[in-house]
XYZ file of N, CA and C in Angstrom:
306
model
N -19.704 15.811 50.347
C -20.007 16.739 49.285
C -18.765 17.539 48.900
N -18.004 17.951 49.900
C -16.785 18.703 49.642
C -15.787 17.854 48.844
N -15.693 16.563 49.182
C -14.798 15.657 48.471
C -15.225 15.508 47.018
N -16.509 15.410 46.781
C -17.034 15.298 45.427
C -16.682 16.545 44.624
N -16.863 17.718 45.214
C -16.552 18.972 44.545
C -15.068 19.046 44.180
N -14.207 18.692 45.106
C -12.760 18.726 44.864
C -12.388 17.737 43.761
N -12.974 16.554 43.793
C -12.698 15.550 42.768
C -13.101 16.043 41.385
N -14.300 16.594 41.297
C -14.762 17.127 40.011
C -13.880 18.271 39.536
N -13.473 19.131 40.443
C -12.598 20.249 40.097
C -11.275 19.745 39.515
N -10.678 18.750 40.149
C -9.409 18.198 39.675
C -9.552 17.513 38.321
N -10.650 16.803 38.117
C -10.878 16.131 36.842
C -11.033 17.145 35.716
N -11.835 18.160 35.935
C -12.057 19.176 34.908
C -10.761 19.907 34.592
N -9.997 20.282 35.584
C -8.732 20.971 35.341
C -7.725 20.076 34.648
N -7.705 18.813 34.993
C -6.781 17.876 34.359
C -7.088 17.686 32.887
N -8.367 17.625 32.539
C -8.748 17.472 31.140
C -8.493 18.737 30.349
N -8.657 19.862 30.964
C -8.439 21.128 30.279
C -6.990 21.360 29.923
N -6.087 20.760 30.631
C -4.674 20.958 30.371
C -4.086 19.987 29.372
N -4.880 19.040 28.900
C -4.366 18.057 27.944
C -4.087 18.721 26.604
N -2.963 18.367 26.027
C -2.574 18.909 24.732
C -2.830 17.845 23.675
N -3.680 18.179 22.732
C -3.977 17.266 21.640
C -3.241 17.772 20.412
N -2.400 16.926 19.865
C -1.609 17.324 18.724
C -2.218 16.725 17.463
N -2.609 17.586 16.556
C -3.246 17.130 15.336
C -2.211 16.957 14.242
N -2.401 15.916 13.451
C -1.499 15.691 12.333
C -2.036 16.400 11.094
N -1.142 16.653 10.174
C -1.494 17.293 8.912
C -1.052 16.383 7.781
N -1.662 16.550 6.604
C -1.305 15.750 5.430
C -1.010 16.655 4.255
N -0.005 16.266 3.499
C 0.297 16.949 2.241
C 0.608 15.888 1.193
N 0.437 16.255 -0.055
C 0.904 15.430 -1.161
C 2.108 16.152 -1.731
N 3.249 15.453 -1.765
C 4.485 16.125 -2.161
C 5.467 15.136 -2.781
N 6.384 15.677 -3.556
C 7.422 14.894 -4.215
C 8.661 14.857 -3.338
N 9.217 13.656 -3.165
C 10.409 13.503 -2.336
C 11.622 14.003 -3.111
N 12.369 14.920 -2.493
C 13.548 15.524 -3.135
C 14.857 14.930 -2.631
N 14.857 14.370 -1.411
C 16.079 13.762 -0.908
C 16.325 14.018 0.564
N 17.452 13.473 1.016
C 17.863 13.544 2.419
C 19.240 14.184 2.474
N 19.366 15.239 3.292
C 20.657 15.918 3.399
C 20.812 16.513 4.789
N 21.937 16.261 5.421
C 22.263 16.816 6.737
C 21.168 16.549 7.779
N 20.611 15.341 7.757
C 19.623 14.960 8.744
C 18.217 15.476 8.492
N 17.976 16.045 7.315
C 16.667 16.594 6.982
C 16.132 15.949 5.708
N 14.836 15.604 5.735
C 14.156 15.026 4.583
C 13.409 16.154 3.875
N 13.566 16.262 2.555
C 12.970 17.360 1.790
C 11.899 16.845 0.834
N 10.736 17.505 0.873
C 9.627 17.224 -0.028
C 9.162 18.552 -0.614
N 8.700 18.535 -1.885
C 8.163 19.734 -2.513
C 6.713 19.472 -2.899
N 5.811 20.371 -2.457
C 4.390 20.174 -2.774
C 4.067 20.701 -4.170
N 2.803 20.581 -4.565
C 2.367 20.967 -5.915
C 2.512 22.456 -6.193
N 2.567 23.262 -5.136
C 2.736 24.707 -5.294
C 4.202 25.124 -5.338
N 5.112 24.133 -5.267
C 6.535 24.431 -5.296
C 7.125 24.774 -3.940
N 6.323 24.640 -2.875
C 6.801 24.947 -1.526
C 7.619 23.773 -0.997
N 8.801 24.058 -0.484
C 9.681 23.032 0.071
C 9.310 22.772 1.533
N 9.086 21.500 1.857
C 8.756 21.085 3.220
C 9.934 20.301 3.783
N 10.353 20.663 4.983
C 11.489 20.011 5.628
C 11.021 19.228 6.839
N 11.528 18.008 6.960
C 11.172 17.138 8.079
C 12.455 16.674 8.760
N 12.538 16.949 10.061
C 13.738 16.627 10.810
C 13.705 15.226 11.411
N 12.508 14.669 11.579
C 12.368 13.349 12.196
C 11.391 12.493 11.401
N 11.578 11.175 11.495
C 10.672 10.196 10.894
C 10.462 9.097 11.923
N 9.218 8.687 12.136
C 8.953 7.635 13.115
C 9.493 6.294 12.615
N 9.760 5.395 13.564
C 10.325 4.078 13.245
C 9.455 3.301 12.265
N 8.146 3.350 12.450
C 7.247 2.616 11.566
C 7.393 3.030 10.114
N 7.584 4.325 9.881
C 7.776 4.828 8.521
C 9.112 4.352 7.981
N 10.148 4.426 8.799
C 11.480 3.998 8.343
C 11.530 2.510 8.017
N 10.693 1.721 8.689
C 10.641 0.295 8.381
C 10.019 0.046 7.012
N 9.119 0.937 6.590
C 8.465 0.781 5.289
C 9.243 1.440 4.153
N 9.863 2.579 4.433
C 10.567 3.341 3.404
C 11.923 3.800 3.914
N 12.982 3.360 3.261
C 14.332 3.848 3.576
C 14.571 5.076 2.704
N 14.249 6.238 3.237
C 14.314 7.463 2.454
C 15.728 7.896 2.095
N 16.729 7.198 2.604
C 18.096 7.502 2.165
C 18.398 6.794 0.843
N 17.525 5.888 0.415
C 17.678 5.174 -0.851
C 17.271 6.105 -2.001
N 18.124 6.209 -3.008
C 17.887 7.102 -4.136
C 16.635 6.732 -4.938
N 16.157 5.483 -4.809
C 15.008 5.049 -5.607
C 13.726 5.830 -5.300
N 13.652 6.485 -4.135
C 12.456 7.228 -3.765
C 12.471 8.682 -4.238
N 13.627 9.166 -4.701
C 13.703 10.539 -5.199
C 12.785 10.702 -6.402
N 12.024 11.785 -6.389
C 11.112 12.074 -7.484
C 9.757 11.393 -7.371
N 9.566 10.566 -6.366
C 8.287 9.870 -6.162
C 7.311 10.781 -5.424
N 6.038 10.641 -5.763
C 4.989 11.420 -5.129
C 4.450 10.649 -3.930
N 4.406 11.307 -2.771
C 3.977 10.688 -1.521
C 2.826 11.460 -0.896
N 2.027 10.762 -0.116
C 1.104 11.400 0.820
C 1.826 11.361 2.163
N 2.137 12.522 2.692
C 2.932 12.647 3.911
C 2.023 13.100 5.055
N 1.999 12.323 6.125
C 1.298 12.705 7.347
C 2.364 13.107 8.357
N 2.167 14.251 9.007
C 3.202 14.739 9.920
C 2.606 15.556 11.060
N 3.439 15.745 12.063
C 3.107 16.639 13.171
C 4.195 17.703 13.275
N 3.820 18.846 13.790
C 4.769 19.945 14.010
C 4.821 20.258 15.497
N 6.026 20.451 16.001
C 6.222 20.809 17.401
C 7.165 21.994 17.479
N 6.941 22.838 18.459
C 7.833 23.975 18.689
C 8.836 23.562 19.755
N 10.110 23.697 19.413
C 11.192 23.376 20.345
C 12.101 24.586 20.489
N 12.954 24.547 21.488
C 13.931 25.604 21.702
C 15.297 25.096 21.259
N 15.969 25.866 20.399
C 17.275 25.432 19.914
C 18.388 25.847 20.884
N 19.634 25.644 20.468
C 20.791 25.944 21.316
C 20.920 27.430 21.657
N 20.316 28.285 20.840
C 20.385 29.731 21.075
C 19.147 30.252 21.805
N 18.357 29.313 22.383
C 17.118 29.636 23.099
C 16.072 30.302 22.209
N 16.108 29.989 20.911
C 15.100 30.492 19.985
C 14.116 29.370 19.686
N 12.852 29.735 19.523
C 11.834 28.734 19.207
C 11.885 28.396 17.725
N 11.896 27.088 17.435
C 11.891 26.611 16.058
C 10.798 25.553 15.909
N 10.296 25.414 14.705
C 9.298 24.385 14.425
C 10.006 23.154 13.881
N 9.723 22.013 14.497
C 10.319 20.744 14.092
C 9.193 19.851 13.577
N 9.360 19.335 12.350
C 8.351 18.486 11.734
C 8.771 17.032 11.779
N 7.824 16.149 12.134
C 8.076 14.714 12.217
C 7.092 13.972 11.318
N 7.622 13.160 10.409
C 6.768 12.348 9.540
C 6.257 11.178 10.356
N 4.935 11.036 10.422
C 4.315 9.948 11.175
C 3.663 8.914 10.259
N 3.465 9.267 8.998
C 2.882 8.349 8.030
C 3.334 8.714 6.640
N 3.512 7.705 5.790
C 4.014 7.939 4.452
C 3.450 6.863 3.529
N 2.950 7.300 2.366
C 2.409 6.356 1.405
C 2.691 6.892 0.001
N 3.218 6.009 -0.858
C 3.452 6.409 -2.248
C 2.098 6.591 -2.932
N 1.945 7.716 -3.615
C 0.700 7.969 -4.345
C 0.883 7.430 -5.757
N 0.021 6.508 -6.122
C 0.136 5.888 -7.453
C -0.849 6.451 -8.424
């Protein structure tokens, strides 16, 4: 019985500590790539910056190609908080999905 209790305790605690990262979607116009950052502007004029793009997206869209500038995309991304060189927390956005909106 004691073993069962300990096992259940460990399982419950292990599940409680899992971090689930939810993705977000925006519809935005691609503005370009500069200094390692991809820039998109949404319908409200807000500029969105993405520091990373997954390999699968890069295989479908070479965002360094000028032909994609001005195109409207549905962008799926995740945000993570990282610590920079000055030990300050910054938000880093990664594009995980990309589709041209026609």
